[in-house]
Amino acid sequence: VVSVGVIILRRTHPEYPRSFRVPWVPVLPILSILCCLALMLSLPLVIGCANVTGLLIGHAESRRREVAIQLALGASRAQLVRQWLVQTAALSALAIVASLVLAAWLLSLVPSLLPILPGLFHIEFHLDARIALLSLGIGVLVTFAAGLLPALAASRTDVATLAQSVAPLDRHRTWLRNALVVGQVAACRLAGSA
């Protein structure tokens, strides 16, 4: 809002005295507006990634006995991590395809929702290949991060303790889960205040 005000005041009332000067007008205010928009638009993605990572960690906790059996049968830690990453990649591939199909459908719906006003410029809505590649890249990074954390946590299962009874949660697992919850709540609060 401040950046828009700076641009408007500079254009409409250049004679007003200013106690401070904004450098590189209008480039810097426009850049700050674009950065704020990018942060606001990427915040739901960050919240969703934290949510999915928390769900995967919970899923890994529920499969600790299965992981202990695999370790007892001779599976290496690398094999377990690879198995988790493949499972997460399959889930992520479905989510990326569904999101691109939904984006294409919503973009085809937007022109019918806008009023037709004569004399105004025509806006074309289409799914840009660069944006699709960017979302694919983000999806791959999130897949790697969200699949690797639970995989490493699950592969550190103590076979002997789990064989006797249910093993207590170690500090690393609860710390990671608590950090994800705190980050998600902070992002939600930030989104709510914007």
Coordinates of C-alpha atoms in Angstrom, one line a residue:
V1 CA 0.0 0.0 0.0
V2 CA 2.8 2.4 0.9
S3 CA 4.6 1.7 -2.5
V4 CA 1.4 2.4 -4.4
G5 CA 1.0 5.6 -2.4
V6 CA 4.5 6.7 -3.2
I7 CA 3.9 6.2 -6.9
I8 CA 0.5 8.0 -6.9
L9 CA 1.8 11.0 -4.8
R10 CA 4.9 11.3 -7.0
R11 CA 2.7 11.5 -10.1
T12 CA -0.2 13.6 -8.8
H13 CA 1.6 16.0 -6.5
P14 CA 5.3 16.3 -7.2
E15 CA 5.5 19.7 -5.5
Y16 CA 4.7 18.3 -2.0
P17 CA 7.6 18.5 0.4
R18 CA 9.1 15.1 1.3
S19 CA 10.9 14.4 4.5
F20 CA 12.4 11.2 2.9
R21 CA 13.1 10.2 -0.6
V22 CA 12.5 6.8 -2.2
P23 CA 15.3 5.9 -4.6
W24 CA 14.7 4.7 -8.1
V25 CA 11.0 5.6 -8.4
P26 CA 8.9 3.9 -9.9
V27 CA 11.2 0.9 -10.2
L28 CA 11.7 0.2 -6.5
P29 CA 8.1 0.7 -5.4
I30 CA 6.9 -1.6 -8.3
L31 CA 9.5 -4.2 -7.3
S32 CA 8.3 -4.1 -3.7
I33 CA 4.7 -4.5 -4.8
L34 CA 5.7 -7.5 -6.9
C35 CA 7.7 -9.1 -4.1
C36 CA 4.8 -8.7 -1.7
L37 CA 2.4 -10.3 -4.2
A38 CA 4.8 -13.2 -4.8
L39 CA 5.1 -13.8 -1.0
M40 CA 1.3 -13.7 -0.6
L41 CA 0.8 -16.1 -3.5
S42 CA 3.5 -18.6 -2.4
L43 CA 2.3 -18.6 1.3
P44 CA -0.5 -21.2 0.6
L45 CA 2.2 -23.4 -1.1
V46 CA 4.4 -23.2 2.0
I47 CA 1.5 -24.0 4.3
G48 CA 0.5 -27.0 2.1
C49 CA 4.1 -28.3 2.0
A50 CA 4.3 -28.1 5.8
N51 CA 1.0 -29.9 6.1
V52 CA 2.0 -32.7 3.8
T53 CA 5.3 -33.1 5.5
G54 CA 3.6 -33.4 8.8
L55 CA 1.2 -36.0 7.4
L56 CA 4.1 -38.0 6.0
I57 CA 5.9 -37.9 9.3
G58 CA 2.8 -39.1 11.1
H59 CA 2.5 -41.9 8.5
A60 CA 6.1 -42.8 9.0
E61 CA 5.4 -43.1 12.8
S62 CA 2.5 -45.4 12.2
R63 CA 4.7 -47.7 10.0
R64 CA 7.6 -48.0 12.5
R65 CA 6.9 -51.7 13.2
E66 CA 6.9 -52.4 9.5
V67 CA 10.2 -50.6 9.1
A68 CA 11.6 -52.6 12.1
I69 CA 10.6 -55.8 10.4
Q70 CA 12.2 -54.8 7.1
L71 CA 15.4 -53.8 9.0
A72 CA 15.4 -57.2 10.9
L73 CA 15.1 -59.0 7.6
G74 CA 18.2 -57.3 6.2
A75 CA 17.0 -54.2 4.4
S76 CA 19.5 -51.4 4.4
R77 CA 18.8 -47.9 5.4
A78 CA 19.3 -46.7 1.8
Q79 CA 16.8 -49.2 0.5
L80 CA 14.2 -47.9 3.1
V81 CA 14.9 -44.3 2.2
R82 CA 14.6 -45.2 -1.6
Q83 CA 11.3 -46.9 -0.9
W84 CA 9.9 -43.9 0.9
L85 CA 11.1 -41.5 -1.8
V86 CA 9.4 -43.6 -4.5
Q87 CA 6.1 -43.7 -2.6
T88 CA 6.3 -39.9 -2.0
A89 CA 7.2 -39.3 -5.7
A90 CA 4.1 -41.3 -6.8
L91 CA 1.9 -39.3 -4.5
S92 CA 3.5 -36.1 -5.7
A93 CA 3.2 -36.9 -9.4
L94 CA -0.5 -37.4 -8.9
A95 CA -0.8 -34.1 -7.1
I96 CA 1.2 -32.2 -9.7
V97 CA -0.8 -33.6 -12.6
A98 CA -4.1 -32.8 -10.8
S99 CA -3.0 -29.2 -10.0
L100 CA -2.0 -28.6 -13.6
V101 CA -5.3 -30.0 -14.9
L102 CA -7.2 -27.9 -12.3
A103 CA -5.2 -24.8 -13.3
A104 CA -5.9 -25.3 -17.0
W105 CA -9.6 -25.8 -16.3
L106 CA -9.8 -22.7 -14.1
L107 CA -7.9 -20.6 -16.7
S108 CA -10.4 -21.6 -19.3
L109 CA -13.2 -20.6 -17.0
V110 CA -11.9 -17.1 -16.2
P111 CA -12.8 -15.4 -19.5
S112 CA -16.4 -16.5 -19.2
L113 CA -16.6 -14.9 -15.7
L114 CA -15.2 -11.5 -16.8
P115 CA -17.6 -8.9 -18.3
I116 CA -17.2 -8.0 -21.9
L117 CA -16.4 -4.3 -22.1
P118 CA -16.1 -2.7 -25.5
G119 CA -13.0 -0.6 -26.1
L120 CA -10.8 -2.3 -23.5
F121 CA -7.9 -4.5 -24.3
H122 CA -8.3 -8.2 -24.7
I123 CA -6.7 -10.5 -22.0
E124 CA -5.8 -14.0 -23.0
F125 CA -5.6 -16.6 -20.2
H126 CA -3.5 -19.7 -20.9
L127 CA -1.2 -21.9 -18.9
D128 CA 2.3 -20.8 -19.6
A129 CA 4.9 -23.5 -20.0
R130 CA 7.4 -21.6 -17.8
I131 CA 4.9 -21.6 -15.0
A132 CA 4.2 -25.2 -15.5
L133 CA 7.9 -26.0 -15.4
L134 CA 8.3 -23.9 -12.3
S135 CA 5.5 -25.7 -10.5
L136 CA 7.0 -29.0 -11.6
G137 CA 10.4 -28.0 -10.2
I138 CA 8.8 -26.9 -6.9
G139 CA 6.9 -30.1 -6.8
V140 CA 10.1 -32.2 -7.2
L141 CA 11.9 -30.2 -4.5
V142 CA 9.0 -30.6 -2.1
T143 CA 8.8 -34.3 -2.9
F144 CA 12.4 -34.7 -2.1
A145 CA 12.2 -32.7 1.2
A146 CA 8.8 -34.1 2.3
G147 CA 9.9 -37.7 1.5
L148 CA 13.4 -37.6 2.8
L149 CA 12.6 -36.3 6.3
P150 CA 10.1 -39.0 7.2
A151 CA 12.3 -41.6 5.5
L152 CA 15.3 -40.8 7.5
A153 CA 13.3 -40.6 10.7
A154 CA 11.7 -44.0 10.0
S155 CA 14.9 -45.7 9.1
R156 CA 16.4 -44.8 12.5
T157 CA 14.1 -47.3 14.1
D158 CA 15.6 -49.4 16.9
V159 CA 14.8 -53.0 16.0
A160 CA 15.4 -54.5 19.4
T161 CA 13.2 -52.0 21.3
L162 CA 10.4 -52.3 18.8
A163 CA 10.5 -56.1 18.9
Q164 CA 9.8 -56.1 22.7
S165 CA 7.2 -53.3 22.8
V166 CA 6.3 -50.0 21.3
A167 CA 9.3 -47.8 21.3
P168 CA 9.0 -44.3 22.8
L169 CA 9.4 -41.4 20.4
D170 CA 12.9 -40.0 20.4
R171 CA 13.6 -36.3 20.8
H172 CA 14.5 -35.7 17.1
R173 CA 11.1 -37.0 15.8
T174 CA 9.1 -34.9 18.2
W175 CA 11.3 -31.8 17.6
L176 CA 10.8 -32.1 13.8
R177 CA 7.0 -32.5 14.2
N178 CA 6.8 -29.6 16.6
A179 CA 8.9 -27.4 14.3
L180 CA 6.6 -28.1 11.4
V181 CA 3.5 -27.3 13.5
V182 CA 5.0 -24.1 14.7
G183 CA 6.0 -23.1 11.2
Q184 CA 2.6 -23.9 9.8
V185 CA 0.8 -21.9 12.5
A186 CA 3.1 -18.9 11.9
A187 CA 2.5 -19.1 8.2
C188 CA -1.3 -19.2 8.8
R189 CA -1.1 -16.3 11.1
L190 CA 0.9 -14.4 8.5
A191 CA -1.6 -15.2 5.9
G192 CA -4.5 -14.2 8.1
S193 CA -2.9 -10.8 8.8
A194 CA -2.3 -10.0 5.2

